[in-house]
Coordinates of C-alpha atoms and ligand atoms in Angstrom, one line a residue:
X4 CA 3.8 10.8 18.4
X5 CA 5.7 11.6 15.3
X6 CA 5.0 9.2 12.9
X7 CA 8.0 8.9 10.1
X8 CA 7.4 6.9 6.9
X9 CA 10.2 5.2 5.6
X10 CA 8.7 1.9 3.7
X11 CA 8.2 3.4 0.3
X12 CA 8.7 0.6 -1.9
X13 CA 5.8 -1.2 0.0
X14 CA 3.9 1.7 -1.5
X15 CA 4.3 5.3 -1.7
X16 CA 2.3 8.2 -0.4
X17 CA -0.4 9.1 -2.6
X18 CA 0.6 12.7 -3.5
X19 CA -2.0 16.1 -3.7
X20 CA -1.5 16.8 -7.2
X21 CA -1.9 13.3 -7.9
X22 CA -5.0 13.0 -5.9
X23 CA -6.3 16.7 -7.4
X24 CA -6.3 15.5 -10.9
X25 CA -8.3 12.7 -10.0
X26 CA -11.0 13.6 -7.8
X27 CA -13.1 14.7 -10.7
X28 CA -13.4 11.7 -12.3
X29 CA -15.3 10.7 -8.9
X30 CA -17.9 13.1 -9.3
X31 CA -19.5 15.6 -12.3
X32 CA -16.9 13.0 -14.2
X33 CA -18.1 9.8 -14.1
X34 CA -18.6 8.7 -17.3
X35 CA -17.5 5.5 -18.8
X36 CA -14.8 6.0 -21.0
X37 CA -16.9 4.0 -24.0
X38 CA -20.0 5.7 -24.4
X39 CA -20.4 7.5 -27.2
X40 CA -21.7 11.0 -25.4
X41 CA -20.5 13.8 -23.4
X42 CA -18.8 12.3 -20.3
X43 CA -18.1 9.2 -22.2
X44 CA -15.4 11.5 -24.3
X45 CA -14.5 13.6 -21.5
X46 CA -13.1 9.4 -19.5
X47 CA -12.0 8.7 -23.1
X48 CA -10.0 11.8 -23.3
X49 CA -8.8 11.6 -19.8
X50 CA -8.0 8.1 -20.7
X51 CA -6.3 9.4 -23.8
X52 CA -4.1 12.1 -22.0
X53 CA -2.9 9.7 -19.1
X54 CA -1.6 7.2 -21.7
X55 CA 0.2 10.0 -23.8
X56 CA 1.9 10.9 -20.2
X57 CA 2.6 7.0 -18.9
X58 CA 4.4 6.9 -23.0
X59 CA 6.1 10.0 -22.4
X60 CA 8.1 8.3 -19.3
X61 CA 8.4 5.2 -20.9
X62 CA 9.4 6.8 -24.4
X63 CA 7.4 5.3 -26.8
X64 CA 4.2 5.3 -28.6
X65 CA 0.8 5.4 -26.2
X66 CA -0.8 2.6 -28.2
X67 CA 2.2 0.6 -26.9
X68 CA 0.5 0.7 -23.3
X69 CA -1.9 -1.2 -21.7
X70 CA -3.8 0.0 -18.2
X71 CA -3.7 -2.7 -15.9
X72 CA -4.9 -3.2 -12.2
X73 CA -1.6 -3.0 -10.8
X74 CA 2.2 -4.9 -10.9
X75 CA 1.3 -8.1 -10.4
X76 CA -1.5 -8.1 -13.1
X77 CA 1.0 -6.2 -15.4
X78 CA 4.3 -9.1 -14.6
X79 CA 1.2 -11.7 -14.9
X80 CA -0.1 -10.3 -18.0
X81 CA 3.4 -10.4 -19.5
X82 CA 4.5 -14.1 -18.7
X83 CA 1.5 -15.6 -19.5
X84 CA 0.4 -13.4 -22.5
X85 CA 3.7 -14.2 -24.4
X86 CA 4.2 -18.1 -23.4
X87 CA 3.1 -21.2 -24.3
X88 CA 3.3 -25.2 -23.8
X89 CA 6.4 -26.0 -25.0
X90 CA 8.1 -22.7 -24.5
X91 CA 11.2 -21.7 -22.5
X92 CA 11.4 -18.6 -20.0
X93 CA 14.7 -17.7 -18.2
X94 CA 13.6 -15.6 -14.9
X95 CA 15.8 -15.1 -11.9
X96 CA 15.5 -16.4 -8.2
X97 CA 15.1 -12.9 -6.9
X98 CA 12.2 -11.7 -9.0
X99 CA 9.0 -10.4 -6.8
X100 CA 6.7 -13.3 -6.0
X101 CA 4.4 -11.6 -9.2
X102 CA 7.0 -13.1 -11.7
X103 CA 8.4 -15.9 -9.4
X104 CA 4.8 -17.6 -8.5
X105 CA 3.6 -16.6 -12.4
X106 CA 6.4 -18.7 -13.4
X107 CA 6.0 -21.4 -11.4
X108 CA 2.6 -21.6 -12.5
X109 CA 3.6 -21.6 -16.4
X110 CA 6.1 -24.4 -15.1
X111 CA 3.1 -26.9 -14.3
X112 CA 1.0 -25.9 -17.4
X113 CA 4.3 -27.2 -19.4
X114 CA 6.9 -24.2 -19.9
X115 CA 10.5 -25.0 -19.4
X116 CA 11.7 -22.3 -16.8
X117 CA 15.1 -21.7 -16.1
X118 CA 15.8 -19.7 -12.3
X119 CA 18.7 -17.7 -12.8
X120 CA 20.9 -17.4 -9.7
X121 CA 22.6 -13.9 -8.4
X122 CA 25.9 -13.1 -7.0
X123 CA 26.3 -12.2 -3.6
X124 CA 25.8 -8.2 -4.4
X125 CA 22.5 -9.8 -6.0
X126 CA 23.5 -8.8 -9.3
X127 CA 22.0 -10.8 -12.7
X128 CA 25.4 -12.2 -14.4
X129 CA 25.3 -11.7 -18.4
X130 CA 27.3 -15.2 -18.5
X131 CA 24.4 -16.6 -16.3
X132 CA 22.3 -15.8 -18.7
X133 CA 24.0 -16.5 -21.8
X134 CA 24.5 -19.9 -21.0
X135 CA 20.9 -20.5 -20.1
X136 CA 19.4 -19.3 -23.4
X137 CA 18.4 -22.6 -25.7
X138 CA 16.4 -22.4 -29.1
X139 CA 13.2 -22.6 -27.4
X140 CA 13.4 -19.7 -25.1
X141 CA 10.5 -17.0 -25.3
X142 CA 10.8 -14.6 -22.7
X143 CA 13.8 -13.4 -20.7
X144 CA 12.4 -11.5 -17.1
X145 CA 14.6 -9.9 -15.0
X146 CA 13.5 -7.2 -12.6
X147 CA 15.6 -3.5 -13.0
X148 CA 15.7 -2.4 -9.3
X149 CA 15.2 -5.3 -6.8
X150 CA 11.8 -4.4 -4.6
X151 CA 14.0 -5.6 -1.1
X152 CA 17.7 -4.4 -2.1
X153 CA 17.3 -1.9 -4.8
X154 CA 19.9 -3.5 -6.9
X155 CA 19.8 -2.1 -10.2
X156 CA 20.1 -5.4 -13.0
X157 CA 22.2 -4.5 -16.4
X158 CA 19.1 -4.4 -17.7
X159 CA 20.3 -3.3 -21.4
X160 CA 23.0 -6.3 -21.6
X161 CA 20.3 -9.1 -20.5
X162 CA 18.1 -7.7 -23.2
X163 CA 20.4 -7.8 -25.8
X164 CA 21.7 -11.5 -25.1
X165 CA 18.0 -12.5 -25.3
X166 CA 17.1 -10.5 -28.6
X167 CA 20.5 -12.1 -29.8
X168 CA 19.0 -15.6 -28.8
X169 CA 15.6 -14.8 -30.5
X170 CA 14.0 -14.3 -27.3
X171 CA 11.8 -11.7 -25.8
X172 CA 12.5 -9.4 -22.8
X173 CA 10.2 -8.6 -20.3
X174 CA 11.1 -6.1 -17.1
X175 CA 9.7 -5.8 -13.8
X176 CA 10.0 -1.8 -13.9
X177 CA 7.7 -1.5 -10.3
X178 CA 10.9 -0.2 -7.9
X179 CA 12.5 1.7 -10.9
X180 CA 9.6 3.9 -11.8
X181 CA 10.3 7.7 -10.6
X182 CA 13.8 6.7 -10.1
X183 CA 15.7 5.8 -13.2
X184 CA 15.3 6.9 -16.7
X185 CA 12.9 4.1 -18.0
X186 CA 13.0 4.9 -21.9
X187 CA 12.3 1.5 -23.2
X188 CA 14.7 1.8 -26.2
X189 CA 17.3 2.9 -24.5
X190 CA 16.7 -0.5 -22.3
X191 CA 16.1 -2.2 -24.7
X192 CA 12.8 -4.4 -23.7
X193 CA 10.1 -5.5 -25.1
X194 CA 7.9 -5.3 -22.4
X195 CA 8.0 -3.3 -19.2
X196 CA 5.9 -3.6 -15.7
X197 CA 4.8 -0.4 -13.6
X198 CA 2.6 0.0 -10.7
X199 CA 0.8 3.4 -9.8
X200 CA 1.0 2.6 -6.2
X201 CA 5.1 2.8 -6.1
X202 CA 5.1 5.5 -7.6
X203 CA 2.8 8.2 -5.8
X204 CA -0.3 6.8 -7.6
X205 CA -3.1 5.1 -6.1
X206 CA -3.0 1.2 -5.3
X207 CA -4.8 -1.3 -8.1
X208 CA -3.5 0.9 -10.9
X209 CA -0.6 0.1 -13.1
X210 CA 0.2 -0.8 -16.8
X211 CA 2.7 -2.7 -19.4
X212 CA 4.1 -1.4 -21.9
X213 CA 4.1 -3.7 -25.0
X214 CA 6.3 -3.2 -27.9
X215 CA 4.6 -2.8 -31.8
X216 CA 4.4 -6.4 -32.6
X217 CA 5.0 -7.9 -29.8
X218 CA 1.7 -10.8 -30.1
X219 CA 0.3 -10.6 -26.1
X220 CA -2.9 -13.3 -25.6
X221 CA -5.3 -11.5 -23.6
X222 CA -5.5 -13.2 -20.1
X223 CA -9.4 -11.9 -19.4
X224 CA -12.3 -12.1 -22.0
X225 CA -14.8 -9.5 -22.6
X226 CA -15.1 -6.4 -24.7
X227 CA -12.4 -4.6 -26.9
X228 CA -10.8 -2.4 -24.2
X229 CA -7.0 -1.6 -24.2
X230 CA -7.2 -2.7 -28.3
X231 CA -8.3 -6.4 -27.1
X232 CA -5.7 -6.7 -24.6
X233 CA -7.0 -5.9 -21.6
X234 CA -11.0 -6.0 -21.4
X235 CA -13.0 -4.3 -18.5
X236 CA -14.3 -0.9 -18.3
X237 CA -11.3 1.4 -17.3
X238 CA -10.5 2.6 -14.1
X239 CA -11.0 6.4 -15.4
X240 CA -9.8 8.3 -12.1
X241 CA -7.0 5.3 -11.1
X242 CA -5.3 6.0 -14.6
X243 CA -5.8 9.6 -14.1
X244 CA -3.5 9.3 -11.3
X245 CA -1.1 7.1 -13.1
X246 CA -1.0 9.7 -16.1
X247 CA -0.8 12.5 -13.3
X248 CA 2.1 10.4 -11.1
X249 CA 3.8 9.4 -14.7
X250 CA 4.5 13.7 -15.2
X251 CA 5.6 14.0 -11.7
X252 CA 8.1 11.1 -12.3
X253 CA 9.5 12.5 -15.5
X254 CA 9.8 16.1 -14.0
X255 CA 11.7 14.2 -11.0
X256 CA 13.7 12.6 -13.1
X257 CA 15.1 15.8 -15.3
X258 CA 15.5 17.4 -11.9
X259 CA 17.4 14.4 -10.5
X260 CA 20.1 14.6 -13.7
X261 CA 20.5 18.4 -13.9
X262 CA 21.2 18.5 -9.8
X263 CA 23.9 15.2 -10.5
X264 CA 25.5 17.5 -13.7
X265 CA 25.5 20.9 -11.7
X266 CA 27.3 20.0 -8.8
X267 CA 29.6 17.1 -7.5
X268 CA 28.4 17.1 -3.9
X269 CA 24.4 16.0 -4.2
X270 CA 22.4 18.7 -2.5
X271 CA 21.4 17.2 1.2
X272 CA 17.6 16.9 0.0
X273 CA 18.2 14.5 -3.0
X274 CA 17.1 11.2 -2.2
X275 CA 20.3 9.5 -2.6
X276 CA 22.2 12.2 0.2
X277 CA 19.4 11.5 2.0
X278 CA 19.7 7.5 1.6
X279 CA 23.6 8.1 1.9
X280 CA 23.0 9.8 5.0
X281 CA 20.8 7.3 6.8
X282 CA 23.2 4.5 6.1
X283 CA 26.2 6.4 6.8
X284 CA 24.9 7.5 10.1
X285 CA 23.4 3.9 11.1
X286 CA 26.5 1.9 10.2
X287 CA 28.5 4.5 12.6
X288 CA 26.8 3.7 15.3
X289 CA 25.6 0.3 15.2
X290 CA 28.4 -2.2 15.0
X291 CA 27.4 -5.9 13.4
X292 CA 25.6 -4.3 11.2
X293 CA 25.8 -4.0 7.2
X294 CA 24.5 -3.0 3.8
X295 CA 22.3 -5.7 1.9
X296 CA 23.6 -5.3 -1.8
X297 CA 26.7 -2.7 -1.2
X298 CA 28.9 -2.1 -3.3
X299 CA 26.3 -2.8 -6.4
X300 CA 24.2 0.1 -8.4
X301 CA 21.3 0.5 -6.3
X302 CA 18.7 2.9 -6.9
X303 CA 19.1 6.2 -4.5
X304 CA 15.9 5.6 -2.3
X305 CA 16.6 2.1 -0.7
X306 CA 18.7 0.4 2.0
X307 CA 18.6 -3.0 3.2
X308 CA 20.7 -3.0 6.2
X309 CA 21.9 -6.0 8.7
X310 CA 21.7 -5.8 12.3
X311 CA 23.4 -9.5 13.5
X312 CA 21.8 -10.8 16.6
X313 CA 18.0 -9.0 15.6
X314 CA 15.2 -10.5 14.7
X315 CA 14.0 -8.0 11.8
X316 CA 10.0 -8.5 12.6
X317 CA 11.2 -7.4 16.4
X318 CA 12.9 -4.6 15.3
X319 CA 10.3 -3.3 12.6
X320 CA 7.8 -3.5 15.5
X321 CA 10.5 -1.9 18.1
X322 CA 10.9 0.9 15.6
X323 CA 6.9 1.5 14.7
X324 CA 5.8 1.8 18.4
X325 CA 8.4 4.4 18.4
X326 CA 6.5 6.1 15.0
X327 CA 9.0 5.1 12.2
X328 CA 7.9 2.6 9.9
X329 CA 10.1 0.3 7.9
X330 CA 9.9 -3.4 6.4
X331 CA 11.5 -6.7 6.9
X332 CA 11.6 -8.4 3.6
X333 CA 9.0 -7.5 1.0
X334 CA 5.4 -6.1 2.6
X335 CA 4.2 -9.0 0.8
X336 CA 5.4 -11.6 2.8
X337 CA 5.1 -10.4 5.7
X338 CA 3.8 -12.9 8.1
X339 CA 5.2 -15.2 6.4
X340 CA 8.1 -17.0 8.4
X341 CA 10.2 -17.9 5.6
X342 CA 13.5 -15.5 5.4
X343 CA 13.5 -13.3 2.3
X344 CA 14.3 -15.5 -0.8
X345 CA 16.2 -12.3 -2.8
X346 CA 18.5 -11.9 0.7
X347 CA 19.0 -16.1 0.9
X348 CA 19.8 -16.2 -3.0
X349 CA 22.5 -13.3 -2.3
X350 CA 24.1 -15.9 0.0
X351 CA 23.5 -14.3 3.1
X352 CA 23.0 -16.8 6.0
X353 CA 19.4 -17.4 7.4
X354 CA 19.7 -15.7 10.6
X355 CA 21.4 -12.7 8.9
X356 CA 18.3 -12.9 5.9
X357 CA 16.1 -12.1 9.2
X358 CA 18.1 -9.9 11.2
X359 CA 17.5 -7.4 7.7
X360 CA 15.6 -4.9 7.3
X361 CA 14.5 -2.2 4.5
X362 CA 14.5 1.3 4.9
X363 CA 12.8 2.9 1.8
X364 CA 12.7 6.8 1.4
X365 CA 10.0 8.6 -0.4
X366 CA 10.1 12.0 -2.4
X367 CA 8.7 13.4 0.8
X368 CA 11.2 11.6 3.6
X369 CA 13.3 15.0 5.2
X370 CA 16.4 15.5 6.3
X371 CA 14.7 16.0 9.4
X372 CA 13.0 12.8 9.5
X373 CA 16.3 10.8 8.5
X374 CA 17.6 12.7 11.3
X375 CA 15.3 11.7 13.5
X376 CA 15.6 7.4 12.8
X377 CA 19.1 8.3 13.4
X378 CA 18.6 8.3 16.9
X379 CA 15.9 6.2 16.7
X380 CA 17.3 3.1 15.0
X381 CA 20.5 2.7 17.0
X382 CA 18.9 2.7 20.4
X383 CA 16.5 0.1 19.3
X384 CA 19.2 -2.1 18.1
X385 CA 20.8 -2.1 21.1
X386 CA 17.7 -2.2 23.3
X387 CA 17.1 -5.5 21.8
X388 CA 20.7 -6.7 21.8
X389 CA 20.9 -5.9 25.3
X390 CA 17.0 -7.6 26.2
X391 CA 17.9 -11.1 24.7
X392 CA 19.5 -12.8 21.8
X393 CA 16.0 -14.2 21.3
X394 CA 13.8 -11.4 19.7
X395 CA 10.3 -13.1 20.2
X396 CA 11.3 -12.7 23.9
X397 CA 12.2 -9.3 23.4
X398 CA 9.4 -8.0 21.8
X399 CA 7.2 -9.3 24.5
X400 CA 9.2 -7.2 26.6
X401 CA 9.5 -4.7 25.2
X402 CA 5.8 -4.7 24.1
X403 CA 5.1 -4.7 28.1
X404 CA 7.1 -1.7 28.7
X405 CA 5.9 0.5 26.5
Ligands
PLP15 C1 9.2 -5.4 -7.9 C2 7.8 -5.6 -7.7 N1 7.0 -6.3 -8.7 C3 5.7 -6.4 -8.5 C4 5.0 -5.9 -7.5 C5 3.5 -6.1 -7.4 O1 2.9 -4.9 -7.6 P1 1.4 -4.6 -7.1 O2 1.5 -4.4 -5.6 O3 1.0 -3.3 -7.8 O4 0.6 -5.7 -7.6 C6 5.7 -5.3 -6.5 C7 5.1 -4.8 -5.2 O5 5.6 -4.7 -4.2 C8 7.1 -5.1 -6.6 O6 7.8 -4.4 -5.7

C-alpha cells in the first residue's frame, strides 16, 4: 500500500543530507567534543560549525545559542531559567503543553502567571496583552506558528509591548522553523525555541537562542558546557544535524521569497499551493466541513480542517489503514480524551474540537500525494457519516471490514 505522510508538525522526515552529515560522527568521529586531542577538536569544530549555521538562521551571534535535547527542554529551559518566586509571566491558553505545563509548574513554585486568551481565528490580541502586563512581569511567551492550527502570532508587536513594560520575550519558534524568516531582531525576542525534529533533523535535538545579557539560571548542574548553561557532554552528531537542517532551512527559505517575488501565481510544488490545494479540493467535496484558524496568517504547510459529525481519532485511523497519515490534535496528546485545548480556546464547540483534524505537509509531500488524499479524505468522511453518527461504532466497523 502507498503509504502518504502528511503529519509533519508531529515531526518531520529526517532528510539524506541531513543524515549524511551526521553519520560520521557515529563512527571514525566519535570524539567528545571536550577533549583536548584530535577527535576532541574535530566534535568541537563540528560543534563549532553547527552553531555558526543554527545563528545564521536565527541571525545573530553563535555564542547566543544553546544546544538543547529538544523543544520542550528548550520552552523549559527558557521559563524556568529567566523566573523567579515572586515574578510575573504572561503566556497564552494555546501554547504547546512544553510552555503551558512549564508554566503551571512555575505557578505552584510562586510565579504569578497570566493565560492570555485568543480570538476565534486563534490569534494573540496586542490589547490582550497590554492590559495584562503589571510591574512585576518577567517573561512574555507566545508561540509564532501554533503546532495544531499554524496560526502565525504578531510576534514583533507582543515583543515590543513587553520590552515597553520591562519584560522579557520568549518564543516558541518549534512550527515556525524552515518556514518563516526567524531573524531574532527582526522579531524582536529575547529568546527563541527550536526543535531539530520539526525541522528535518533528528528527534532529542534542539536549542534556544538567548540574547547577550539575557541572565538564564542553568536548570541541570554539572560541567561548563554551552558556557555554563547547559551542562552534559554534547550530542555531537544530533547537533550536526541541527547545523546541517538549520542550512537546508535558510536555503528553503531564500527559495520560498524569490519564487513569492517572481511570480504572482505560486508554482504548484511550493508548499503553500500545495496546502492551498488540499484544502481547496477537501472543502469542495465534503460539505460540514471547515478550516481551523481561516482567515488568519497561517504558515503555508498546515491545515486544521472540520469534518461535523466525525470523530477525528476515527477518521485518523480510517485514513491510516488506507496509508495516509494525519493527526487529531497535537501527537502529544494523543490518547488523551480531552478535545484540543488551542481548538476549545478558539471557541469552537467540543464536538467540533474533535471532529478536527491536522493535515501537515512536509518539504517532500507531492502534488501527487495531495492528489492522492484528495480522493482519499472525502470518501472516508462520508463512509463514516454514512456508518453512524457515533464514530467509536464506526471504527469497529470499519476496522472489521477491512
Ligand atoms: C510548538 C511546539 N512546542 C514545543 C514542542 C516540543 O518539542 P519536542 O518534541 O522537540 O520536545 C512541540 C512538539 O510538538 C511543538 O509543536
Amino acid at each position: 500500500m502507498r503509504r502518504i505522510y502528511m503529519d509533519a508538525n508531529a515531526t518531520t522526515p529526517l532528510l539524506p543530507p541531513v543524515l549524511d552529515a551526521m553519520r560520521p560522527f557515529w563512527s571514525q568521529e566519535f570524539g567528545n567534543a571536550s577533549s583536548i586531542h584530535q577527535r576532541g577538536q574535530h566534535a568541537r569544530a563540528a560543534v563549532d560549525r553547527a552553531r555558526e549555521s543554527v545563528a545564521a538562521l536565527l541571525n545573530c551571534r553563535a555564542a547566543e545559542i544553546v544546544f538543547t535535547s529538544g523543544g520542550t527542554e528548550s520552552d523549559n529551559m527558557a521559563l524556568f531559567g529567566t523566573l523567579a518566586p515572586g515574578d510575573h509571566l504572561i503566556t497564552t491558553g494555546i501554547e504547546h503543553h512544553a510552555v503551558l505545563h512549564a508554566a503551571q509548574e512555575l505557578e505552584t513554585r510562586g510565579v504569578d502567571v497570566t493565560f492570555l486568551p485568543c480570538t476565534c481565528e486563534g490569534l494573540i490580541e496586542l490589547a490582550a496583552l497590554r492590559s495584562a502586563l503589571r510591574p512585576n512581569t518577567r517573561l512574555v511567551s507566545v508561540m509564532l506558528a501554533n503546532n495544531e492550527t499554524g496560526v502565525i502570532q504578531p510576534v514583533r508587536d507582543l515583543a515590543d509591548a513587553a520590552h515597553a513594560a520591562g519584560a522579557l520575550f520568549h518564543t516558541d519558534a518549534i512550527q515556525a522553523a524552515g518556514k518563516l524568516p526567524l531573524d531574532v531582531k527582526t522579531l524582536g525576542c529575547d529568546l527563541l525555541s527550536i526543535s531539530g525534529h520539526k525541522m528535518y533533523a533528528p528527534q532529542g535535538t534542539g536549542a534556544l537562542f538567548v540574547r547577550r545579557n539575557v541572565r538564564l539560571k542553568s536548570m541541570f548542574f554539572g560541567g561548563l558546557h554551552e558556557r555554563g548553561r547547559r551542562p552534559g557532554t554534547e550530542n555531537v552528531a544530533g547537533i550536526v544535524g541541527l547545523g546541517k537542517a538549520a542550512e537546508l532551512a535558510r536555503m528553503w527559505l531564500a527559495e520560498d521569497s524569490t519564487r513569492s517575488e517572481a511570480s504572482t501565481s505560486d508554482s504548484p510544488h511550493s508548499l503553500a499551493a500545495l496546502r492551498d490545494r488540499l484544502e481547496q479540493g477537501i472543502l469542495a467535496a465534503v460539505e460540514e466541513a471547515g478550516i481551523n484558524g481561516d482567515p488568519a496568517p497561517r504558515v503555508a504547510n498546515t491545515s486544521n480542517l472540520y469534518f461535523d459529525h466525525v470523530e477525528a481519532e476515527a477518521l485518523v485511523i480510517a485514513l491510516d489503514l488506507k496509508g495516509l497519515a494525519v493527526s487529531g490534535g497535537s501527537a502529544c496528546q494523543s490518547g488523551a480524551t480531552e478535545p484540543s485545548h488551542v481548538l476549545t480556546a478558539m471557541g469552537l464547540s467540543e464536538p467540533r474540537a474533535r471532529a478536527s483534524v491536522r493535515f501537515s505537509l512536509s518539504r517532500l509531500t507531492t502534488v501527487d500525494e495531495v492528489d492522492a488524499a484528495l480522493k482519499l479524505v472525502p470518501a472516508a468522511v462520508a463512509r463514516l457519516r454514512e456508518l453512524s453518527p457515533r464514530s467509536s461504532q464506526a471504527l469497529n466497523q470499519l476496522a472489521t471490514s477491512n
